[in-house]
């Protein structure tokens, strides 16, 4: 799966090892957006939404071109935590519902536990969504020293509640303590404040691992078990600021994304004030493609790709991502190698001085590639997923991608083209150059930096490759050449039968290794009415606590 020249590896490994031993372990800050699409960031060519701080991270670091996540929330977060494909964990299916007793076995290696073994302090701010039936399956049980946020899939931005199986309850915790005094506070602001507190109070002698898992830009207040609405902190989405966007819902979406971007700038500034920015790796990515339509639709855009969240087409799994480190030898570049969300676990563990080579992870350690702008490790295959319940699967091998059936039995809502966005205003280069992130990283408005940003953005702006008439259906197999046809408009499976057979065989090998899904119905005993209106770890006798007292 990964091609390495041994002689080159030995030479570079010596350099990496000496760096790890000679310097303090790097701090690691991972920022995860929720349901933000490919075309919802400025560096991909979007002129509708300003993301100056995210754009500036890539300008001073690396933009990813072929970055893939899983198709939805829970599978992506399981892959991030463990470095393994969800099929290894039984987490390949639909996301966890509040009140569902599903959890990851503690037999699996996790990144925060491994980093703790290297002396790190680990903090999770925001979304968990990997199980909460018992406190033994909440963030602290997997290596985090603290958690501030919600345990399930999403909450309303102001009330912090979520509905499941007809039951409405709040889901806002500081560690295991329900927070009863946060109603009315905008969740993105709460995430920002808490993240800055963690950074400010962190002991200098310890390396920091901070995961900031945003609610933005998922829909918030639930209007039903499979729907939701967007909530903004102010009326800044109005005609005066976003009048150039015809769709009012997308105006609200733009405000939510821009407020998240502002939060990122505040976090980078806090790292700078703490004096640790120069020794911090900062990662940003979205957990899956945007649900333009369908369940919890937010009007995000995956243009020009086919598909949305829950689909294995590019729009569902190919997402925006950037990474920054002062250690990168060549900054302000585009990383073309395949990169999967499972790769962060071995990559960041390696950056911290660990060795994941014998752990049997599905992720590839690409730290050397990122630091030295090398092609030492070449990832040429990604298992997108195998969902035996919904009956669809997908695999990328080199330039080719095989889809075996589609989500929703071919429902065009999930598998066709959505979210086309016209270019209707100029890109604001000045905002990027004068952003908090760019200024904290020691850069100012220079002609050279402006030229570099515009040149990189031009390369990353995907041309409209959609067909004039979409006639493609994939009730069975479809093979695509992603290099020639990134919009997945032409099935070439019959034209290239040997390639199709090769990818089909690879999928079968993975399928033989697949663990059955652990999805379960909502347990009626989880009803938040049993815990003063809060979703809680109902499987524990002491699962419901208020003010450090068991209820």
Short mmCIF file of C-alpha atoms in Angstrom, two decimals:
data_model
loop_
_atom_site.label_atom_id
_atom_site.label_comp_id
_atom_site.label_asym_id
_atom_site.label_seq_id
_atom_site.Cartn_x
_atom_site.Cartn_y
_atom_site.Cartn_z
CA UNK A 1 0.00 0.00 0.00
CA UNK A 2 2.83 2.38 0.84
CA UNK A 3 5.97 2.51 -1.34
CA UNK A 4 9.25 3.39 0.43
CA UNK A 5 12.81 3.53 -0.86
CA UNK A 6 14.78 1.95 1.98
CA UNK A 7 17.99 3.90 1.46
CA UNK A 8 16.16 7.22 1.44
CA UNK A 9 14.11 6.17 4.45
CA UNK A 10 17.17 5.45 6.57
CA UNK A 11 18.78 8.79 5.74
CA UNK A 12 15.69 10.82 6.45
CA UNK A 13 14.72 8.80 9.52
CA UNK A 14 18.04 9.68 11.14
CA UNK A 15 17.24 13.35 10.60
CA UNK A 16 13.74 13.00 12.04
CA UNK A 17 14.96 11.03 15.05
CA UNK A 18 17.68 13.56 15.86
CA UNK A 19 15.13 16.38 15.60
CA UNK A 20 12.74 14.59 17.98
CA UNK A 21 15.52 14.02 20.51
CA UNK A 22 17.11 17.44 20.22
CA UNK A 23 13.98 19.56 20.61
CA UNK A 24 10.91 19.67 22.81
CA UNK A 25 8.05 17.52 21.64
CA UNK A 26 5.72 19.53 19.43
CA UNK A 27 2.33 20.66 20.65
CA UNK A 28 -0.51 19.33 18.51
CA UNK A 29 -3.74 21.24 17.88
CA UNK A 30 -6.35 19.53 15.69
CA UNK A 31 -9.36 21.56 14.53
CA UNK A 32 -12.26 19.55 13.11
CA UNK A 33 -15.11 21.23 11.22
CA UNK A 34 -18.47 19.48 10.99
CA UNK A 35 -20.21 19.07 7.60
CA UNK A 36 -18.14 21.73 5.78
CA UNK A 37 -17.85 21.07 2.05
CA UNK A 38 -15.04 21.26 -0.47
CA UNK A 39 -16.28 24.56 -1.90
CA UNK A 40 -16.88 26.28 1.44
CA UNK A 41 -13.33 27.58 1.96
CA UNK A 42 -11.60 30.42 0.17
CA UNK A 43 -8.49 28.48 -0.81
CA UNK A 44 -10.54 26.14 -3.00
CA UNK A 45 -11.83 29.03 -5.05
CA UNK A 46 -15.00 29.88 -3.15
CA UNK A 47 -15.78 33.59 -3.33
CA UNK A 48 -18.92 33.29 -1.24
CA UNK A 49 -17.43 32.51 2.18
CA UNK A 50 -14.39 34.20 3.76
CA UNK A 51 -12.03 31.80 5.56
CA UNK A 52 -8.92 33.99 5.94
CA UNK A 53 -7.47 32.20 8.98
CA UNK A 54 -7.85 28.74 7.46
CA UNK A 55 -6.39 30.02 4.18
CA UNK A 56 -3.47 31.57 6.09
CA UNK A 57 -2.64 28.28 7.83
CA UNK A 58 -2.15 26.65 4.44
CA UNK A 59 -0.28 29.66 3.05
CA UNK A 60 2.25 29.25 5.87
CA UNK A 61 2.04 25.46 5.81
CA UNK A 62 0.51 22.94 3.43
CA UNK A 63 -2.78 22.66 1.55
CA UNK A 64 -4.01 19.12 0.88
CA UNK A 65 -5.33 18.29 -2.57
CA UNK A 66 -6.45 14.67 -2.15
CA UNK A 67 -7.51 14.52 1.48
CA UNK A 68 -10.23 11.97 2.32
CA UNK A 69 -12.37 11.51 5.40
CA UNK A 70 -15.15 9.01 6.04
CA UNK A 71 -18.67 9.54 4.78
CA UNK A 72 -20.15 10.75 8.09
CA UNK A 73 -19.42 11.83 11.66
CA UNK A 74 -18.97 8.71 13.79
CA UNK A 75 -16.95 6.72 11.21
CA UNK A 76 -14.60 9.69 10.69
CA UNK A 77 -14.04 10.22 14.41
CA UNK A 78 -13.37 6.53 15.01
CA UNK A 79 -10.78 6.57 12.21
CA UNK A 80 -9.15 9.70 13.66
CA UNK A 81 -8.99 8.28 17.18
CA UNK A 82 -7.61 4.84 16.29
CA UNK A 83 -5.82 5.16 12.93
CA UNK A 84 -7.94 2.25 11.69
CA UNK A 85 -10.66 1.93 9.09
CA UNK A 86 -14.13 1.86 10.68
CA UNK A 87 -14.68 -1.70 9.40
CA UNK A 88 -12.08 -2.85 11.98
CA UNK A 89 -14.23 -1.42 14.78
CA UNK A 90 -17.76 -2.12 13.59
CA UNK A 91 -18.21 1.63 13.14
CA UNK A 92 -18.76 1.71 9.38
CA UNK A 93 -22.50 2.35 9.51
CA UNK A 94 -24.73 5.30 10.29
CA UNK A 95 -23.68 7.69 13.09
CA UNK A 96 -24.49 6.95 16.74
CA UNK A 97 -27.85 8.19 18.00
CA UNK A 98 -28.25 9.63 21.51
CA UNK A 99 -29.25 6.74 23.74
CA UNK A 100 -27.58 4.11 21.56
CA UNK A 101 -25.31 1.71 23.44
CA UNK A 102 -22.37 1.52 21.05
CA UNK A 103 -18.67 1.91 21.91
CA UNK A 104 -15.13 1.23 20.72
CA UNK A 105 -13.36 -1.68 22.39
CA UNK A 106 -10.54 -0.62 24.70
CA UNK A 107 -8.40 -3.28 23.05
CA UNK A 108 -7.71 -0.80 20.25
CA UNK A 109 -4.77 1.61 20.30
CA UNK A 110 -5.80 5.27 20.44
CA UNK A 111 -3.78 8.38 19.66
CA UNK A 112 -4.47 10.25 22.94
CA UNK A 113 -3.52 7.21 25.04
CA UNK A 114 -0.33 6.81 23.03
CA UNK A 115 0.52 10.50 23.35
CA UNK A 116 -0.11 10.32 27.08
CA UNK A 117 2.58 7.66 27.19
CA UNK A 118 4.94 10.22 25.64
CA UNK A 119 4.16 12.79 28.32
CA UNK A 120 1.37 14.71 26.61
CA UNK A 121 -1.67 16.30 28.24
CA UNK A 122 -4.73 15.67 26.07
CA UNK A 123 -7.87 17.80 25.89
CA UNK A 124 -11.02 17.49 23.78
CA UNK A 125 -13.19 20.56 23.30
CA UNK A 126 -16.51 20.08 21.48
CA UNK A 127 -17.98 17.00 19.87
CA UNK A 128 -17.25 13.38 20.87
CA UNK A 129 -19.86 11.17 19.09
CA UNK A 130 -18.16 7.84 19.75
CA UNK A 131 -20.43 6.49 22.45
CA UNK A 132 -21.57 7.52 25.93
CA UNK A 133 -23.69 4.73 27.40
CA UNK A 134 -21.14 4.48 30.21
CA UNK A 135 -18.43 6.82 31.49
CA UNK A 136 -16.05 4.03 30.51
CA UNK A 137 -16.79 4.95 26.89
CA UNK A 138 -16.48 8.74 27.11
CA UNK A 139 -13.37 10.74 26.12
CA UNK A 140 -11.40 10.35 29.37
CA UNK A 141 -11.55 6.57 29.04
CA UNK A 142 -9.68 6.79 25.72
CA UNK A 143 -6.83 9.02 26.86
CA UNK A 144 -8.16 12.58 27.19
CA UNK A 145 -7.44 14.43 30.43
CA UNK A 146 -10.48 16.62 29.99
CA UNK A 147 -13.57 17.04 27.84
CA UNK A 148 -15.73 20.13 27.49
CA UNK A 149 -18.62 19.88 25.06
CA UNK A 150 -21.24 17.37 23.98
CA UNK A 151 -21.16 13.58 23.77
CA UNK A 152 -23.56 12.96 20.88
CA UNK A 153 -23.76 14.02 17.23
CA UNK A 154 -24.81 17.66 17.48
CA UNK A 155 -26.62 20.12 19.72
CA UNK A 156 -28.52 23.33 19.17
CA UNK A 157 -26.13 26.29 19.08
CA UNK A 158 -27.85 28.16 21.94
CA UNK A 159 -29.90 25.61 23.95
CA UNK A 160 -27.42 22.73 23.62
CA UNK A 161 -30.09 20.08 23.28
CA UNK A 162 -30.66 17.22 20.86
CA UNK A 163 -33.63 15.03 20.01
CA UNK A 164 -33.57 11.26 19.55
CA UNK A 165 -36.33 8.67 19.39
CA UNK A 166 -38.85 11.34 20.32
CA UNK A 167 -36.95 12.46 23.41
CA UNK A 168 -35.44 15.95 23.73
CA UNK A 169 -32.59 16.50 26.17
CA UNK A 170 -29.58 18.69 26.82
CA UNK A 171 -26.06 17.46 26.07
CA UNK A 172 -23.44 19.82 27.49
CA UNK A 173 -20.73 18.61 29.84
CA UNK A 174 -17.51 19.60 31.53
CA UNK A 175 -15.93 16.20 32.03
CA UNK A 176 -18.80 14.18 33.55
CA UNK A 177 -20.56 17.18 35.09
CA UNK A 178 -23.69 18.42 33.26
CA UNK A 179 -23.55 22.16 32.60
CA UNK A 180 -26.84 23.79 33.52
CA UNK A 181 -25.87 27.44 33.15
CA UNK A 182 -24.85 27.66 29.49
CA UNK A 183 -28.25 28.13 27.82
CA UNK A 184 -28.18 31.18 25.57
CA UNK A 185 -24.42 31.02 24.89
CA UNK A 186 -23.43 30.46 21.26
CA UNK A 187 -21.57 27.18 21.04
CA UNK A 188 -18.76 28.37 18.75
CA UNK A 189 -17.98 31.12 21.27
CA UNK A 190 -17.95 28.55 24.07
CA UNK A 191 -15.51 26.37 22.11
CA UNK A 192 -13.24 29.35 21.52
CA UNK A 193 -13.24 30.45 25.15
CA UNK A 194 -12.57 26.95 26.47
CA UNK A 195 -9.79 26.28 23.96
CA UNK A 196 -8.04 29.53 24.90
CA UNK A 197 -8.37 28.63 28.60
CA UNK A 198 -6.75 25.24 27.97
CA UNK A 199 -3.87 26.90 26.12
CA UNK A 200 -3.44 29.66 28.71
CA UNK A 201 -3.39 27.26 31.68
CA UNK A 202 -1.29 24.55 30.07
CA UNK A 203 2.02 23.87 31.91
CA UNK A 204 4.98 24.83 29.73
CA UNK A 205 6.98 21.75 30.67
CA UNK A 206 4.37 19.40 29.16
CA UNK A 207 3.53 18.95 25.47
CA UNK A 208 -0.08 19.75 24.58
CA UNK A 209 -2.51 17.75 22.46
CA UNK A 210 -5.71 19.74 21.95
CA UNK A 211 -8.58 18.58 19.72
CA UNK A 212 -11.11 21.32 18.91
CA UNK A 213 -14.15 19.59 17.46
CA UNK A 214 -16.59 22.23 16.22
CA UNK A 215 -20.36 22.07 15.92
CA UNK A 216 -20.00 24.43 12.94
CA UNK A 217 -21.37 24.04 10.39
CA UNK A 218 -23.77 21.23 11.31
CA UNK A 219 -27.44 22.14 11.65
CA UNK A 220 -28.36 22.94 15.22
CA UNK A 221 -31.76 22.92 16.88
CA UNK A 222 -33.54 19.70 16.01
CA UNK A 223 -36.97 19.83 14.41
CA UNK A 224 -37.17 16.05 14.14
CA UNK A 225 -34.89 13.03 14.37
CA UNK A 226 -33.62 13.51 10.82
CA UNK A 227 -33.76 17.26 10.36
CA UNK A 228 -32.41 20.45 11.86
CA UNK A 229 -32.01 24.18 11.35
CA UNK A 230 -29.04 26.53 11.27
CA UNK A 231 -28.60 29.06 14.07
CA UNK A 232 -26.43 32.15 13.87
CA UNK A 233 -25.07 34.26 16.70
CA UNK A 234 -26.26 37.55 15.24
CA UNK A 235 -28.07 38.99 12.24
CA UNK A 236 -24.83 39.31 10.26
CA UNK A 237 -26.16 36.87 7.67
CA UNK A 238 -28.61 39.56 6.57
CA UNK A 239 -28.86 41.18 3.15
CA UNK A 240 -26.28 43.86 3.97
CA UNK A 241 -23.40 41.43 4.54
CA UNK A 242 -24.39 38.39 2.48
CA UNK A 243 -26.90 39.80 0.04
CA UNK A 244 -24.84 38.48 -2.88
CA UNK A 245 -25.86 34.94 -1.84
CA UNK A 246 -29.36 34.24 -3.23
CA UNK A 247 -30.24 31.45 -0.75
CA UNK A 248 -31.02 32.82 2.75
CA UNK A 249 -30.14 29.49 4.39
CA UNK A 250 -26.73 29.54 2.72
CA UNK A 251 -26.24 33.10 4.01
CA UNK A 252 -26.70 31.72 7.52
CA UNK A 253 -24.31 28.88 6.69
CA UNK A 254 -21.70 31.40 5.50
CA UNK A 255 -21.97 33.32 8.77
CA UNK A 256 -21.51 30.11 10.79
CA UNK A 257 -18.41 29.08 8.80
CA UNK A 258 -16.89 32.57 9.02
CA UNK A 259 -17.45 32.64 12.78
CA UNK A 260 -15.63 29.30 13.06
CA UNK A 261 -12.79 30.76 11.01
CA UNK A 262 -12.61 33.71 13.41
CA UNK A 263 -12.42 31.22 16.28
CA UNK A 264 -9.42 29.58 14.61
CA UNK A 265 -7.68 32.94 14.40
CA UNK A 266 -8.31 33.51 18.12
CA UNK A 267 -6.83 30.09 18.96
CA UNK A 268 -3.71 30.72 16.87
CA UNK A 269 -3.32 34.10 18.56
CA UNK A 270 -3.59 32.41 21.98
CA UNK A 271 -0.85 29.94 21.03
CA UNK A 272 1.30 32.89 20.02
CA UNK A 273 0.64 34.74 23.31
CA UNK A 274 1.54 31.56 25.21
CA UNK A 275 4.86 31.48 23.34
CA UNK A 276 4.34 27.97 21.94
CA UNK A 277 3.12 28.66 18.39
CA UNK A 278 6.53 28.03 16.84
CA UNK A 279 6.53 24.52 18.32
CA UNK A 280 2.91 23.64 17.49
CA UNK A 281 1.48 21.53 14.68
CA UNK A 282 -1.95 22.84 13.67
CA UNK A 283 -4.29 20.66 11.63
CA UNK A 284 -7.64 21.69 10.12
CA UNK A 285 -10.08 19.50 8.18
CA UNK A 286 -13.76 18.71 7.79
CA UNK A 287 -15.12 15.41 9.06
CA UNK A 288 -17.04 14.68 5.81
CA UNK A 289 -18.61 16.45 2.88
CA UNK A 290 -21.47 18.89 3.30
CA UNK A 291 -25.10 17.70 3.37
CA UNK A 292 -26.35 20.24 0.86
CA UNK A 293 -29.69 18.43 0.92
CA UNK A 294 -30.97 15.31 2.65
CA UNK A 295 -30.63 14.64 6.38
CA UNK A 296 -29.70 17.73 8.44
CA UNK A 297 -29.20 19.75 5.25
CA UNK A 298 -27.12 22.89 5.75
CA UNK A 299 -26.70 24.19 2.16
CA UNK A 300 -22.94 23.56 2.25
CA UNK A 301 -21.33 23.09 -1.16
CA UNK A 302 -19.14 20.27 -2.47
CA UNK A 303 -18.98 21.87 -5.92
CA UNK A 304 -17.99 20.65 -8.43
CA UNK A 305 -18.04 17.10 -7.08
CA UNK A 306 -20.84 14.57 -7.18
CA UNK A 307 -22.50 13.53 -3.94
CA UNK A 308 -22.93 14.78 -0.38
CA UNK A 309 -22.44 13.53 3.17
CA UNK A 310 -23.19 9.77 3.51
CA UNK A 311 -22.21 9.22 -0.14
CA UNK A 312 -18.88 7.69 -1.17
CA UNK A 313 -18.69 9.94 -4.22
CA UNK A 314 -16.04 12.66 -4.00
CA UNK A 315 -18.50 15.21 -2.59
CA UNK A 316 -19.11 13.02 0.45
CA UNK A 317 -15.52 12.11 1.35
CA UNK A 318 -13.04 14.50 -0.31
CA UNK A 319 -12.82 17.48 2.01
CA UNK A 320 -10.79 20.64 2.67
CA UNK A 321 -7.71 20.23 4.86
CA UNK A 322 -4.55 22.15 5.79
CA UNK A 323 -1.65 21.62 8.18
CA UNK A 324 0.91 24.03 9.64
CA UNK A 325 4.26 23.46 11.31
CA UNK A 326 7.31 25.69 11.55
CA UNK A 327 9.36 22.54 10.84
CA UNK A 328 8.18 22.25 7.24
CA UNK A 329 11.10 22.87 4.90
CA UNK A 330 8.96 24.19 2.07
CA UNK A 331 5.90 26.14 3.14
CA UNK A 332 3.02 27.44 1.11
CA UNK A 333 2.65 24.36 -1.08
CA UNK A 334 0.07 21.85 -2.23
CA UNK A 335 0.35 18.25 -1.06
CA UNK A 336 -0.70 15.92 -3.88
CA UNK A 337 -0.23 12.55 -2.19
CA UNK A 338 -3.32 10.64 -1.09
CA UNK A 339 -4.02 11.36 2.58
CA UNK A 340 -6.71 9.69 4.66
CA UNK A 341 -8.08 10.66 8.05
CA UNK A 342 -6.54 7.46 9.51
CA UNK A 343 -3.11 8.86 8.61
CA UNK A 344 -3.17 11.51 11.35
CA UNK A 345 -2.72 8.96 14.14
CA UNK A 346 0.63 7.50 12.93
CA UNK A 347 1.75 10.80 11.38
CA UNK A 348 1.29 12.88 14.54
CA UNK A 349 2.50 10.08 16.80
CA UNK A 350 5.69 10.01 14.74
CA UNK A 351 6.01 13.80 14.97
CA UNK A 352 5.80 13.39 18.75
CA UNK A 353 8.66 10.88 18.74
CA UNK A 354 6.60 7.68 18.77
CA UNK A 355 6.83 4.66 16.48
CA UNK A 356 3.57 3.35 15.05
CA UNK A 357 5.19 1.07 12.47
CA UNK A 358 4.37 -2.15 14.34
CA UNK A 359 0.87 -1.24 15.53
CA UNK A 360 -0.96 -2.59 12.49
CA UNK A 361 -2.74 0.69 11.76
CA UNK A 362 -4.45 1.36 8.45
CA UNK A 363 -3.10 4.91 8.48
CA UNK A 364 0.20 5.77 6.80
CA UNK A 365 2.86 7.80 8.60
CA UNK A 366 3.40 10.72 6.21
CA UNK A 367 5.29 13.02 8.61
CA UNK A 368 8.57 12.76 6.71
CA UNK A 369 6.81 13.67 3.46
CA UNK A 370 5.23 16.72 5.07
CA UNK A 371 8.41 17.97 6.75
CA UNK A 372 10.85 17.43 3.90
CA UNK A 373 8.52 17.82 0.90
CA UNK A 374 9.52 14.31 -0.09
CA UNK A 375 7.75 11.40 -1.79
CA UNK A 376 9.27 8.84 0.54
CA UNK A 377 5.93 7.32 1.55
CA UNK A 378 3.43 6.99 -1.29
CA UNK A 379 -0.07 6.03 -0.25
CA UNK A 380 -1.82 4.63 -3.31
CA UNK A 381 -4.94 3.06 -1.79
CA UNK A 382 -7.80 4.15 0.45
CA UNK A 383 -10.72 2.05 1.56
CA UNK A 384 -13.56 4.58 1.56
CA UNK A 385 -15.95 2.23 3.39
CA UNK A 386 -17.91 -1.01 3.29
CA UNK A 387 -21.42 -0.67 4.69
CA UNK A 388 -22.99 -4.12 4.61
CA UNK A 389 -26.31 -2.87 6.03
CA UNK A 390 -26.90 -0.02 3.57
CA UNK A 391 -25.26 -2.17 0.89
CA UNK A 392 -22.62 0.08 -0.65
CA UNK A 393 -18.83 0.29 -0.69
CA UNK A 394 -15.95 2.15 -2.31
CA UNK A 395 -12.18 1.99 -2.81
CA UNK A 396 -9.53 4.24 -4.36
CA UNK A 397 -6.46 2.67 -5.94
CA UNK A 398 -4.09 5.14 -7.56
CA UNK A 399 -6.06 7.22 -10.04
CA UNK A 400 -9.02 4.82 -10.08
CA UNK A 401 -12.04 4.57 -7.83
CA UNK A 402 -14.58 1.76 -7.64
CA UNK A 403 -18.06 2.37 -6.25
CA UNK A 404 -20.23 -0.67 -5.55
CA UNK A 405 -23.81 0.61 -5.36
CA UNK A 406 -24.72 3.89 -3.64
CA UNK A 407 -26.20 5.19 -0.41
CA UNK A 408 -29.99 5.27 -0.31
CA UNK A 409 -30.39 2.81 -3.18
CA UNK A 410 -29.37 5.43 -5.71
CA UNK A 411 -31.44 8.27 -4.21
CA UNK A 412 -30.38 11.29 -6.28
CA UNK A 413 -30.54 13.49 -3.16
CA UNK A 414 -27.30 11.92 -1.94
CA UNK A 415 -25.59 10.83 -5.13
CA UNK A 416 -26.10 13.52 -7.78
CA UNK A 417 -24.64 16.98 -8.24
CA UNK A 418 -25.68 19.68 -5.76
CA UNK A 419 -24.48 22.99 -4.40
CA UNK A 420 -23.29 24.72 -7.56
CA UNK A 421 -21.92 28.13 -6.63
CA UNK A 422 -21.37 30.96 -9.06
CA UNK A 423 -18.39 33.30 -8.74
CA UNK A 424 -19.99 36.59 -7.83
CA UNK A 425 -17.42 38.68 -5.97
CA UNK A 426 -13.63 38.99 -5.82
CA UNK A 427 -11.46 36.98 -3.44
CA UNK A 428 -10.36 39.10 -0.47
CA UNK A 429 -6.61 38.57 -0.40
CA UNK A 430 -6.11 41.37 2.14
CA UNK A 431 -8.26 39.56 4.70
CA UNK A 432 -5.99 36.53 4.51
CA UNK A 433 -2.77 38.50 4.74
CA UNK A 434 -4.03 40.63 7.63
CA UNK A 435 -5.75 37.78 9.50
CA UNK A 436 -4.82 36.99 13.10
CA UNK A 437 -3.32 33.72 11.92
CA UNK A 438 -1.08 35.28 9.28
CA UNK A 439 0.09 38.01 11.65
CA UNK A 440 0.75 35.53 14.48
CA UNK A 441 2.87 33.44 12.12
CA UNK A 442 5.13 36.47 11.59
CA UNK A 443 4.00 37.44 8.12
CA UNK A 444 2.78 40.79 6.89
CA UNK A 445 1.24 42.04 3.69
CA UNK A 446 3.93 41.57 1.07
CA UNK A 447 3.71 41.39 -2.68
CA UNK A 448 5.45 38.00 -2.74
CA UNK A 449 3.02 36.45 -0.28
CA UNK A 450 0.06 37.83 -2.17
CA UNK A 451 1.38 36.39 -5.43
CA UNK A 452 1.99 33.01 -3.79
CA UNK A 453 -1.51 32.86 -2.32
CA UNK A 454 -3.19 33.71 -5.61
CA UNK A 455 -1.01 31.22 -7.51
CA UNK A 456 -1.79 28.41 -5.05
CA UNK A 457 -5.47 29.24 -5.04
CA UNK A 458 -5.58 29.16 -8.82
CA UNK A 459 -4.08 25.66 -8.78
CA UNK A 460 -6.55 24.47 -6.15
CA UNK A 461 -9.66 25.88 -7.80
CA UNK A 462 -11.34 22.86 -9.36
CA UNK A 463 -12.82 23.64 -12.79
CA UNK A 464 -16.42 22.71 -13.41
CA UNK A 465 -16.14 19.16 -14.70
CA UNK A 466 -19.83 18.32 -14.34
CA UNK A 467 -21.62 16.96 -17.41
CA UNK A 468 -24.29 19.07 -19.10
CA UNK A 469 -26.68 16.14 -18.78
CA UNK A 470 -26.23 13.66 -15.93
CA UNK A 471 -27.26 10.20 -17.05
CA UNK A 472 -25.02 8.16 -14.76
CA UNK A 473 -26.60 5.57 -12.47
CA UNK A 474 -24.62 3.17 -10.27
CA UNK A 475 -27.01 0.45 -9.11
CA UNK A 476 -24.04 -1.91 -9.25
CA UNK A 477 -20.38 -1.19 -9.98
CA UNK A 478 -18.97 2.05 -11.36
CA UNK A 479 -15.30 2.68 -12.07
CA UNK A 480 -13.95 6.22 -12.38
CA UNK A 481 -10.64 7.73 -13.44
CA UNK A 482 -10.28 10.49 -10.86
CA UNK A 483 -7.40 12.10 -12.70
CA UNK A 484 -9.35 12.59 -15.93
CA UNK A 485 -12.82 12.68 -14.41
CA UNK A 486 -12.79 14.01 -10.82
CA UNK A 487 -16.52 14.77 -11.10
CA UNK A 488 -17.25 11.05 -11.61
CA UNK A 489 -19.40 11.54 -14.68
CA UNK A 490 -18.33 8.49 -16.73
CA UNK A 491 -18.39 4.84 -15.70
CA UNK A 492 -15.41 3.11 -17.35
CA UNK A 493 -15.78 -0.29 -15.69
CA UNK A 494 -16.54 -2.04 -18.98
CA UNK A 495 -13.72 -0.23 -20.75
CA UNK A 496 -11.17 -1.32 -18.11
CA UNK A 497 -12.34 -4.76 -16.89
CA UNK A 498 -8.97 -5.77 -15.44
CA UNK A 499 -8.71 -2.62 -13.34
CA UNK A 500 -12.29 -3.13 -12.21
CA UNK A 501 -11.58 -6.74 -11.24
CA UNK A 502 -8.43 -5.72 -9.35
CA UNK A 503 -10.30 -3.15 -7.25
CA UNK A 504 -13.21 -5.55 -6.78
CA UNK A 505 -10.80 -8.16 -5.41
CA UNK A 506 -9.25 -5.59 -3.04
CA UNK A 507 -12.71 -4.70 -1.74
CA UNK A 508 -13.42 -8.38 -1.17
CA UNK A 509 -10.24 -8.77 0.88
CA UNK A 510 -11.31 -5.88 3.09
CA UNK A 511 -14.82 -7.28 3.29
CA UNK A 512 -13.44 -10.60 4.55
CA UNK A 513 -11.68 -8.65 7.34
CA UNK A 514 -14.74 -6.56 8.20
CA UNK A 515 -16.23 -6.62 11.68
CA UNK A 516 -20.06 -6.55 11.67
CA UNK A 517 -21.68 -3.22 12.45
CA UNK A 518 -22.36 -2.49 16.10
CA UNK A 519 -25.34 -0.22 15.42
CA UNK A 520 -28.15 -0.71 17.91
CA UNK A 521 -31.59 0.80 18.57
CA UNK A 522 -32.00 3.58 21.12
CA UNK A 523 -32.23 2.17 24.65
CA UNK A 524 -35.43 3.47 26.29
CA UNK A 525 -33.57 3.55 29.63
CA UNK A 526 -31.48 6.44 28.29
CA UNK A 527 -34.44 8.83 28.38
CA UNK A 528 -33.10 12.22 29.56
CA UNK A 529 -36.17 12.60 31.80
CA UNK A 530 -34.32 10.22 34.14
CA UNK A 531 -31.52 12.79 34.56
CA UNK A 532 -33.11 16.22 34.92
CA UNK A 533 -33.47 16.59 31.16
CA UNK A 534 -29.88 15.61 30.23
CA UNK A 535 -28.66 12.77 28.06
CA UNK A 536 -26.31 10.85 30.33
CA UNK A 537 -24.27 7.61 30.76
CA UNK A 538 -27.36 5.61 31.68
CA UNK A 539 -25.60 2.24 31.93
CA UNK A 540 -23.75 3.39 35.08
CA UNK A 541 -25.40 3.45 38.48
CA UNK A 542 -23.67 6.78 39.11
CA UNK A 543 -24.10 8.02 35.53
CA UNK A 544 -26.27 11.03 36.42
CA UNK A 545 -24.37 13.68 38.38
CA UNK A 546 -25.16 17.31 39.20
CA UNK A 547 -22.77 19.49 41.22
CA UNK A 548 -20.68 16.40 41.98
CA UNK A 549 -23.68 14.63 43.52
CA UNK A 550 -25.31 11.53 42.13
CA UNK A 551 -28.97 11.91 41.15
#
